[in-house]
PDB file of C-alpha atoms in Angstrom:
ATOM      1  CA  MET N   1       6.603  27.399 -34.981  1.00 57.00           C
ATOM      2  CA  LEU N   2       9.042  28.220 -32.762  1.00 60.00           C
ATOM      3  CA  GLN N   3       7.504  31.815 -32.967  1.00 62.00           C
ATOM      4  CA  THR N   4       4.512  30.680 -31.264  1.00 64.00           C
ATOM      5  CA  GLU N   5       3.724  32.527 -28.541  1.00 70.00           C
ATOM      6  CA  ASN N   6       4.330  30.715 -24.795  1.00 77.00           C
ATOM      7  CA  ILE N   7       7.138  28.328 -27.001  1.00 84.00           C
ATOM      8  CA  TYR N   8       8.790  27.939 -23.909  1.00 88.00           C
ATOM      9  CA  ILE N   9       6.424  26.570 -21.550  1.00 90.00           C
ATOM     10  CA  PHE N  10       5.632  23.964 -24.660  1.00 91.00           C
ATOM     11  CA  LEU N  11       8.845  22.533 -24.686  1.00 91.00           C
ATOM     12  CA  PHE N  12       8.968  22.515 -21.438  1.00 92.00           C
ATOM     13  CA  ILE N  13       5.853  20.221 -20.894  1.00 92.00           C
ATOM     14  CA  LEU N  14       7.340  18.660 -24.235  1.00 93.00           C
ATOM     15  CA  PRO N  15       9.391  15.872 -22.883  1.00 93.00           C
ATOM     16  CA  ILE N  16       7.254  15.289 -19.552  1.00 90.00           C
ATOM     17  CA  VAL N  17       4.650  14.309 -22.299  1.00 90.00           C
ATOM     18  CA  SER N  18       7.133  11.853 -24.184  1.00 92.00           C
ATOM     19  CA  PHE N  19       8.232  10.545 -20.575  1.00 90.00           C
ATOM     20  CA  LEU N  20       5.499   9.760 -19.798  1.00 84.00           C
ATOM     21  CA  TYR N  21       3.920   7.794 -22.809  1.00 86.00           C
ATOM     22  CA  ALA N  22       7.389   6.063 -23.373  1.00 86.00           C
ATOM     23  CA  SER N  23       6.316   4.509 -20.145  1.00 82.00           C
ATOM     24  CA  VAL N  24       3.897   2.570 -21.367  1.00 78.00           C
ATOM     25  CA  GLY N  25       5.097   1.677 -25.001  1.00 80.00           C
ATOM     26  CA  HIS N  26       3.180   4.530 -26.575  1.00 82.00           C
ATOM     27  CA  GLY N  27       5.034   7.445 -29.094  1.00 84.00           C
ATOM     28  CA  GLY N  28       3.201  10.239 -27.616  1.00 86.00           C
ATOM     29  CA  ALA N  29       1.514  11.369 -30.952  1.00 88.00           C
ATOM     30  CA  SER N  30      -1.887  12.098 -29.276  1.00 87.00           C
ATOM     31  CA  GLY N  31      -0.148  13.631 -26.460  1.00 88.00           C
ATOM     32  CA  TYR N  32       1.707  16.366 -28.579  1.00 92.00           C
ATOM     33  CA  LEU N  33      -1.014  16.661 -31.400  1.00 91.00           C
ATOM     34  CA  ALA N  34      -2.971  18.249 -27.646  1.00 88.00           C
ATOM     35  CA  LEU N  35      -0.055  20.408 -26.975  1.00 89.00           C
ATOM     36  CA  MET N  36       0.520  21.860 -30.178  1.00 90.00           C
ATOM     37  CA  ALA N  37      -3.643  22.734 -30.241  1.00 86.00           C
ATOM     38  CA  LEU N  38      -3.599  24.515 -26.471  1.00 86.00           C
ATOM     39  CA  PHE N  39      -0.780  26.076 -28.194  1.00 87.00           C
ATOM     40  CA  SER N  40      -1.836  27.141 -31.472  1.00 83.00           C
ATOM     41  CA  PHE N  41       0.210  26.036 -33.778  1.00 86.00           C
ATOM     42  CA  ALA N  42      -0.572  25.591 -37.696  1.00 82.00           C
ATOM     43  CA  THR N  43      -2.648  22.360 -38.229  1.00 79.00           C
ATOM     44  CA  GLU N  44      -1.171  21.501 -41.309  1.00 81.00           C
ATOM     45  CA  THR N  45       2.957  21.658 -39.170  1.00 86.00           C
ATOM     46  CA  MET N  46       0.479  19.221 -36.524  1.00 87.00           C
ATOM     47  CA  LYS N  47       0.408  15.657 -38.515  1.00 88.00           C
ATOM     48  CA  PRO N  48       3.971  15.461 -39.881  1.00 90.00           C
ATOM     49  CA  THR N  49       5.605  16.600 -36.786  1.00 91.00           C
ATOM     50  CA  ALA N  50       3.624  14.212 -34.172  1.00 92.00           C
ATOM     51  CA  LEU N  51       4.317  11.482 -36.569  1.00 92.00           C
ATOM     52  CA  LEU N  52       8.291  12.307 -36.692  1.00 93.00           C
ATOM     53  CA  LEU N  53       8.155  12.557 -32.903  1.00 93.00           C
ATOM     54  CA  ASN N  54       6.572   9.273 -33.335  1.00 92.00           C
ATOM     55  CA  LEU N  55       9.510   7.710 -34.454  1.00 93.00           C
ATOM     56  CA  PHE N  56      11.384   8.418 -32.100  1.00 92.00           C
ATOM     57  CA  VAL N  57       9.835   8.102 -29.264  1.00 92.00           C
ATOM     58  CA  ALA N  58       8.126   4.525 -30.039  1.00 92.00           C
ATOM     59  CA  GLY N  59      11.632   3.357 -31.368  1.00 92.00           C
ATOM     60  CA  ILE N  60      12.973   4.113 -27.958  1.00 91.00           C
ATOM     61  CA  SER N  61      10.496   2.270 -25.918  1.00 89.00           C
ATOM     62  CA  PHE N  62      10.239  -0.861 -28.212  1.00 93.00           C
ATOM     63  CA  TYR N  63      13.846  -1.043 -28.222  1.00 93.00           C
ATOM     64  CA  TYR N  64      13.338  -1.346 -23.493  1.00 90.00           C
ATOM     65  CA  TYR N  65      10.367  -3.349 -23.975  1.00 90.00           C
ATOM     66  CA  TYR N  66      11.782  -5.757 -26.604  1.00 93.00           C
ATOM     67  CA  LYS N  67      15.045  -6.045 -24.418  1.00 91.00           C
ATOM     68  CA  GLU N  68      13.116  -6.992 -21.364  1.00 89.00           C
ATOM     69  CA  GLY N  69      11.923 -10.199 -23.693  1.00 91.00           C
ATOM     70  CA  TYR N  70       7.676  -8.643 -23.827  1.00 91.00           C
ATOM     71  CA  PHE N  71       7.565  -8.534 -27.741  1.00 94.00           C
ATOM     72  CA  ASN N  72       5.110 -10.995 -28.981  1.00 94.00           C
ATOM     73  CA  ARG N  73       6.029 -11.488 -32.492  1.00 95.00           C
ATOM     74  CA  LYS N  74       3.145 -12.978 -33.759  1.00 94.00           C
ATOM     75  CA  LEU N  75       0.768 -10.475 -31.943  1.00 95.00           C
ATOM     76  CA  PHE N  76       2.204  -7.492 -34.030  1.00 97.00           C
ATOM     77  CA  LEU N  77       2.205  -8.845 -37.068  1.00 97.00           C
ATOM     78  CA  SER N  78      -1.514  -9.880 -36.892  1.00 96.00           C
ATOM     79  CA  PHE N  79      -2.030  -6.038 -36.840  1.00 97.00           C
ATOM     80  CA  ALA N  80       0.482  -4.744 -38.933  1.00 97.00           C
ATOM     81  CA  ILE N  81       0.072  -6.406 -42.508  1.00 97.00           C
ATOM     82  CA  THR N  82      -3.120  -4.561 -42.857  1.00 97.00           C
ATOM     83  CA  SER N  83      -2.053  -1.320 -41.250  1.00 97.00           C
ATOM     84  CA  ILE N  84       1.547   0.124 -42.955  1.00 97.00           C
ATOM     85  CA  PRO N  85      -0.435   0.164 -46.015  1.00 97.00           C
ATOM     86  CA  LEU N  86      -3.524   1.641 -44.614  1.00 97.00           C
ATOM     87  CA  ALA N  87      -1.563   4.393 -42.476  1.00 96.00           C
ATOM     88  CA  PHE N  88       0.251   5.576 -45.484  1.00 97.00           C
ATOM     89  CA  LEU N  89      -3.420   5.668 -47.873  1.00 96.00           C
ATOM     90  CA  GLY N  90      -4.282   7.537 -44.574  1.00 94.00           C
ATOM     91  CA  GLY N  91      -1.324  10.035 -44.624  1.00 93.00           C
ATOM     92  CA  THR N  92      -1.885  11.014 -48.070  1.00 94.00           C
ATOM     93  CA  ILE N  93      -5.279  12.473 -47.618  1.00 91.00           C
ATOM     94  CA  GLU N  94      -6.034  16.467 -46.511  1.00 87.00           C
ATOM     95  CA  VAL N  95      -8.505  17.139 -43.827  1.00 85.00           C
ATOM     96  CA  ASP N  96     -10.639  19.740 -43.493  1.00 87.00           C
ATOM     97  CA  ALA N  97      -9.293  21.574 -40.596  1.00 83.00           C
ATOM     98  CA  THR N  98     -11.863  21.971 -38.414  1.00 86.00           C
ATOM     99  CA  LEU N  99     -12.733  18.565 -39.478  1.00 88.00           C
ATOM    100  CA  TYR N 100      -9.008  16.504 -38.248  1.00 88.00           C
ATOM    101  CA  LYS N 101      -9.433  18.804 -34.336  1.00 86.00           C
ATOM    102  CA  LYS N 102     -13.497  16.785 -34.027  1.00 88.00           C
ATOM    103  CA  ILE N 103     -11.822  13.936 -35.039  1.00 88.00           C
ATOM    104  CA  LEU N 104      -8.652  14.332 -32.508  1.00 88.00           C
ATOM    105  CA  ALA N 105     -11.260  15.282 -30.222  1.00 88.00           C
ATOM    106  CA  ILE N 106     -12.460  11.853 -30.428  1.00 87.00           C
ATOM    107  CA  LEU N 107      -9.643   9.809 -30.089  1.00 86.00           C
ATOM    108  CA  LEU N 108      -7.705  11.935 -26.827  1.00 87.00           C
ATOM    109  CA  VAL N 109     -10.242  10.221 -25.176  1.00 87.00           C
ATOM    110  CA  PHE N 110      -8.584   7.309 -25.724  1.00 83.00           C
ATOM    111  CA  ALA N 111      -4.953   8.858 -24.515  1.00 82.00           C
ATOM    112  CA  ILE N 112      -7.327  10.281 -21.623  1.00 85.00           C
ATOM    113  CA  LEU N 113      -8.108   6.666 -20.224  1.00 84.00           C
ATOM    114  CA  LYS N 114      -5.363   5.153 -20.911  1.00 76.00           C
ATOM    115  CA  MET N 115      -3.582   7.557 -18.566  1.00 76.00           C
ATOM    116  CA  LEU N 116      -6.049   7.000 -16.282  1.00 81.00           C
ATOM    117  CA  ASN N 117      -5.673   3.203 -15.780  1.00 73.00           C
ATOM    118  CA  VAL N 118      -8.891   2.706 -17.353  1.00 76.00           C
ATOM    119  CA  PHE N 119      -7.465   0.259 -19.644  1.00 66.00           C
ATOM    120  CA  GLY N 120      -5.087  -1.134 -17.051  1.00 56.00           C
ATOM    121  CA  LYS N 121      -6.172  -4.205 -15.570  1.00 63.00           C
ATOM    122  CA  GLU N 122      -4.901  -7.397 -17.012  1.00 63.00           C
ATOM    123  CA  SER N 123      -6.318 -11.034 -17.322  1.00 67.00           C
ATOM    124  CA  ASN N 124      -4.824 -13.988 -16.153  1.00 74.00           C
ATOM    125  CA  SER N 125      -6.643 -15.658 -19.323  1.00 81.00           C
ATOM    126  CA  ILE N 126      -4.781 -15.133 -22.429  1.00 86.00           C
ATOM    127  CA  LYS N 127      -6.791 -15.640 -25.799  1.00 89.00           C
ATOM    128  CA  ASP N 128      -4.491 -16.324 -29.040  1.00 91.00           C
ATOM    129  CA  ILE N 129      -6.186 -13.831 -31.645  1.00 94.00           C
ATOM    130  CA  LYS N 130      -7.334 -14.522 -34.814  1.00 94.00           C
ATOM    131  CA  LEU N 131      -5.694 -13.478 -38.516  1.00 94.00           C
ATOM    132  CA  TRP N 132      -8.997 -12.165 -39.172  1.00 95.00           C
ATOM    133  CA  GLN N 133      -9.440 -10.196 -36.587  1.00 95.00           C
ATOM    134  CA  GLY N 134      -6.192  -8.716 -36.382  1.00 96.00           C
ATOM    135  CA  LEU N 135      -6.257  -7.684 -40.317  1.00 97.00           C
ATOM    136  CA  ILE N 136      -9.299  -6.156 -39.584  1.00 97.00           C
ATOM    137  CA  VAL N 137      -8.216  -3.942 -36.399  1.00 96.00           C
ATOM    138  CA  GLY N 138      -4.937  -3.233 -38.036  1.00 97.00           C
ATOM    139  CA  ALA N 139      -6.410  -1.442 -40.913  1.00 97.00           C
ATOM    140  CA  ILE N 140      -8.855   0.540 -39.326  1.00 96.00           C
ATOM    141  CA  ILE N 141      -6.375   2.336 -36.705  1.00 95.00           C
ATOM    142  CA  GLY N 142      -3.562   1.950 -39.132  1.00 95.00           C
ATOM    143  CA  PHE N 143      -6.104   4.299 -41.815  1.00 96.00           C
ATOM    144  CA  PHE N 144      -6.793   6.302 -39.026  1.00 92.00           C
ATOM    145  CA  SER N 145      -3.271   7.154 -37.655  1.00 92.00           C
ATOM    146  CA  GLY N 146      -1.790   8.274 -40.643  1.00 92.00           C
ATOM    147  CA  LEU N 147      -4.758  10.695 -41.380  1.00 92.00           C
ATOM    148  CA  ILE N 148      -4.936  11.643 -37.787  1.00 90.00           C
ATOM    149  CA  GLY N 149      -1.410  11.559 -37.328  1.00 89.00           C
ATOM    150  CA  ILE N 150      -1.240   8.924 -34.735  1.00 89.00           C
ATOM    151  CA  GLY N 151       0.719   6.160 -34.147  1.00 89.00           C
ATOM    152  CA  GLY N 152      -2.783   3.747 -32.984  1.00 90.00           C
ATOM    153  CA  GLY N 153      -1.275   2.629 -29.869  1.00 88.00           C
ATOM    154  CA  ILE N 154      -3.915   4.709 -27.847  1.00 85.00           C
ATOM    155  CA  ILE N 155      -6.110   2.578 -29.526  1.00 88.00           C
ATOM    156  CA  LEU N 156      -4.392  -0.777 -29.653  1.00 92.00           C
ATOM    157  CA  THR N 157      -3.246  -0.847 -26.556  1.00 87.00           C
ATOM    158  CA  PRO N 158      -7.075  -0.639 -25.098  1.00 87.00           C
ATOM    159  CA  ILE N 159      -7.888  -3.316 -27.466  1.00 90.00           C
ATOM    160  CA  ILE N 160      -5.674  -6.181 -26.898  1.00 91.00           C
ATOM    161  CA  LEU N 161      -5.993  -5.589 -23.160  1.00 87.00           C
ATOM    162  CA  LEU N 162     -10.276  -5.436 -23.311  1.00 86.00           C
ATOM    163  CA  LEU N 163     -10.055  -8.890 -25.490  1.00 89.00           C
ATOM    164  CA  HIS N 164      -7.215 -10.316 -23.793  1.00 90.00           C
ATOM    165  CA  TRP N 165      -4.883 -10.750 -26.824  1.00 93.00           C
ATOM    166  CA  GLY N 166      -1.902 -10.215 -24.214  1.00 89.00           C
ATOM    167  CA  LYS N 167      -0.714  -8.574 -20.910  1.00 87.00           C
ATOM    168  CA  MET N 168       0.193  -4.932 -20.239  1.00 84.00           C
ATOM    169  CA  LYS N 169       3.887  -5.212 -20.830  1.00 86.00           C
ATOM    170  CA  GLU N 170       3.461  -7.536 -23.726  1.00 91.00           C
ATOM    171  CA  ALA N 171       0.502  -5.477 -24.843  1.00 89.00           C
ATOM    172  CA  ALA N 172       3.480  -2.140 -24.260  1.00 87.00           C
ATOM    173  CA  ALA N 173       5.331  -3.773 -26.566  1.00 92.00           C
ATOM    174  CA  VAL N 174       3.418  -4.911 -29.395  1.00 95.00           C
ATOM    175  CA  SER N 175       1.982  -1.277 -29.864  1.00 93.00           C
ATOM    176  CA  ALA N 176       5.290   0.485 -29.633  1.00 93.00           C
ATOM    177  CA  LEU N 177       6.796  -1.307 -32.889  1.00 96.00           C
ATOM    178  CA  PHE N 178       3.078  -0.786 -34.042  1.00 96.00           C
ATOM    179  CA  ILE N 179       2.831   2.701 -33.937  1.00 94.00           C
ATOM    180  CA  TRP N 180       6.571   3.323 -34.865  1.00 96.00           C
ATOM    181  CA  VAL N 181       5.792   1.355 -38.292  1.00 96.00           C
ATOM    182  CA  ASN N 182       2.067   3.581 -38.725  1.00 96.00           C
ATOM    183  CA  SER N 183       3.913   6.505 -37.993  1.00 95.00           C
ATOM    184  CA  ALA N 184       6.101   6.317 -41.321  1.00 96.00           C
ATOM    185  CA  SER N 185       3.852   4.881 -43.294  1.00 96.00           C
ATOM    186  CA  GLY N 186       2.137   7.376 -42.734  1.00 94.00           C
ATOM    187  CA  LEU N 187       4.730   9.670 -42.924  1.00 94.00           C
ATOM    188  CA  ILE N 188       5.978   8.713 -46.415  1.00 95.00           C
ATOM    189  CA  GLY N 189       2.265   9.026 -47.427  1.00 93.00           C
ATOM    190  CA  GLN N 190       1.993  13.036 -46.150  1.00 91.00           C
ATOM    191  CA  LEU N 191       5.531  13.411 -47.838  1.00 92.00           C
ATOM    192  CA  SER N 192       4.580  12.226 -51.886  1.00 92.00           C
ATOM    193  CA  SER N 193       1.541  14.285 -51.470  1.00 88.00           C
ATOM    194  CA  GLY N 194       3.887  17.179 -50.198  1.00 86.00           C
ATOM    195  CA  VAL N 195       3.630  18.057 -46.858  1.00 84.00           C
ATOM    196  CA  THR N 196       7.192  19.083 -45.855  1.00 84.00           C
ATOM    197  CA  LEU N 197       8.944  19.082 -42.601  1.00 85.00           C
ATOM    198  CA  GLU N 198       9.691  22.108 -41.335  1.00 83.00           C
ATOM    199  CA  LYS N 199      13.720  22.334 -39.948  1.00 84.00           C
ATOM    200  CA  GLU N 200      12.206  23.397 -36.034  1.00 84.00           C
ATOM    201  CA  SER N 201      10.334  19.908 -35.705  1.00 87.00           C
ATOM    202  CA  PHE N 202      14.174  18.190 -35.780  1.00 89.00           C
ATOM    203  CA  LEU N 203      14.989  20.617 -32.498  1.00 90.00           C
ATOM    204  CA  LEU N 204      11.917  19.126 -30.709  1.00 92.00           C
ATOM    205  CA  VAL N 205      12.555  15.618 -31.767  1.00 91.00           C
ATOM    206  CA  GLY N 206      15.580  16.081 -29.678  1.00 92.00           C
ATOM    207  CA  ILE N 207      13.714  17.499 -26.719  1.00 93.00           C
ATOM    208  CA  ALA N 208      11.941  14.891 -26.715  1.00 93.00           C
ATOM    209  CA  LEU N 209      14.123  11.833 -26.261  1.00 92.00           C
ATOM    210  CA  ILE N 210      15.503  12.871 -23.248  1.00 92.00           C
ATOM    211  CA  GLY N 211      11.922  11.911 -21.909  1.00 91.00           C
ATOM    212  CA  GLY N 212      11.311   9.742 -24.089  1.00 91.00           C
ATOM    213  CA  VAL N 213      14.313   7.594 -23.300  1.00 91.00           C
ATOM    214  CA  LEU N 214      13.613   8.128 -19.648  1.00 89.00           C
ATOM    215  CA  GLY N 215      10.448   6.912 -19.705  1.00 86.00           C
ATOM    216  CA  GLY N 216      11.031   3.600 -22.153  1.00 86.00           C
ATOM    217  CA  TYR N 217      13.481   2.212 -19.608  1.00 86.00           C
ATOM    218  CA  TYR N 218      11.777   2.988 -16.252  1.00 81.00           C
ATOM    219  CA  GLY N 219       8.552   1.705 -17.802  1.00 78.00           C
ATOM    220  CA  SER N 220       9.701  -1.119 -18.756  1.00 78.00           C
ATOM    221  CA  LYS N 221      11.242  -2.375 -15.125  1.00 74.00           C
ATOM    222  CA  LYS N 222       9.083  -1.093 -13.133  1.00 64.00           C
ATOM    223  CA  ILE N 223       8.309   2.756 -12.385  1.00 58.00           C
ATOM    224  CA  ASN N 224       4.106   3.343 -11.887  1.00 59.00           C
ATOM    225  CA  ASN N 225       3.831   7.576 -11.221  1.00 60.00           C
ATOM    226  CA  GLN N 226      -0.190   7.824 -11.954  1.00 68.00           C
ATOM    227  CA  LYS N 227      -0.057  11.539 -10.188  1.00 68.00           C
ATOM    228  CA  LEU N 228       1.718  12.045 -13.235  1.00 66.00           C
ATOM    229  CA  ARG N 229      -0.377  10.435 -15.130  1.00 73.00           C
ATOM    230  CA  TYR N 230      -3.451  12.308 -13.943  1.00 78.00           C
ATOM    231  CA  ILE N 231      -1.409  15.682 -14.323  1.00 73.00           C
ATOM    232  CA  LEU N 232      -1.322  14.879 -17.642  1.00 74.00           C
ATOM    233  CA  ALA N 233      -5.071  13.352 -18.074  1.00 81.00           C
ATOM    234  CA  PHE N 234      -6.012  16.505 -17.682  1.00 82.00           C
ATOM    235  CA  VAL N 235      -4.537  18.152 -19.661  1.00 77.00           C
ATOM    236  CA  LEU N 236      -5.878  15.932 -22.470  1.00 83.00           C
ATOM    237  CA  VAL N 237      -9.241  16.916 -21.645  1.00 87.00           C
ATOM    238  CA  ILE N 238      -8.631  20.740 -22.235  1.00 85.00           C
ATOM    239  CA  ALA N 239      -7.165  20.328 -25.689  1.00 84.00           C
ATOM    240  CA  SER N 240      -9.728  17.401 -26.595  1.00 87.00           C
ATOM    241  CA  ALA N 241     -12.545  20.175 -24.656  1.00 87.00           C
ATOM    242  CA  LYS N 242     -10.633  23.094 -27.030  1.00 84.00           C
ATOM    243  CA  LEU N 243     -10.400  20.615 -29.888  1.00 84.00           C
ATOM    244  CA  PHE N 244     -14.172  19.745 -30.624  1.00 82.00           C
ATOM    245  CA  PHE N 245     -15.434  23.130 -29.261  1.00 80.00           C
ATOM    246  CA  ALA N 246     -13.103  25.423 -30.924  1.00 65.00           C
TER     247      ALA N 246
END
């Protein structure tokens, strides 16, 4: 893995990506997958590595948002009941490399829109989520989370905001734990089907955590560095195009 060309540039960008994602309550799997695609990582190493990084960065992000009192337990459980088992199921399925890249390219669009603050508007009128709504949304996102190797936060956060189920910080806190449980479930599903983690993946965890700790801390308080998010959005656009058209 670390013999990839220009690996030092990858290692420099990695904590920046984790910082920006953690600042909005995300684990960053879509960003890590985009980076790995740009640097031509082997497809079979991308999913488990991204989920492993997610576990640590989303966990740190959730800690800070929870500490600030933004976590809505009822909202989280309405999604997690179905997302956890279906993330495991998705993790057991092996996807053709070409199809995998196409699906990931489409899902990256959600991450791009999030970084551009397309879903950044809050509503003063918050609606209670119905259980059946949460179960359906959680099931669909959970399955694709395990299948592709993301936590699902890039899809869940926009849905929470668009349907007025919570405010920005609340959506971030719920998404952070949602990402964590789906990443754990998806990774267990992959490992149970014979996928293995490379030793170098744990080195990447240490590097990503540097950005994750800082992003989670400042994001749960006051940071809003939109210029950096624009740069990340640009990188994600390039990665999405490479995945879709390569």
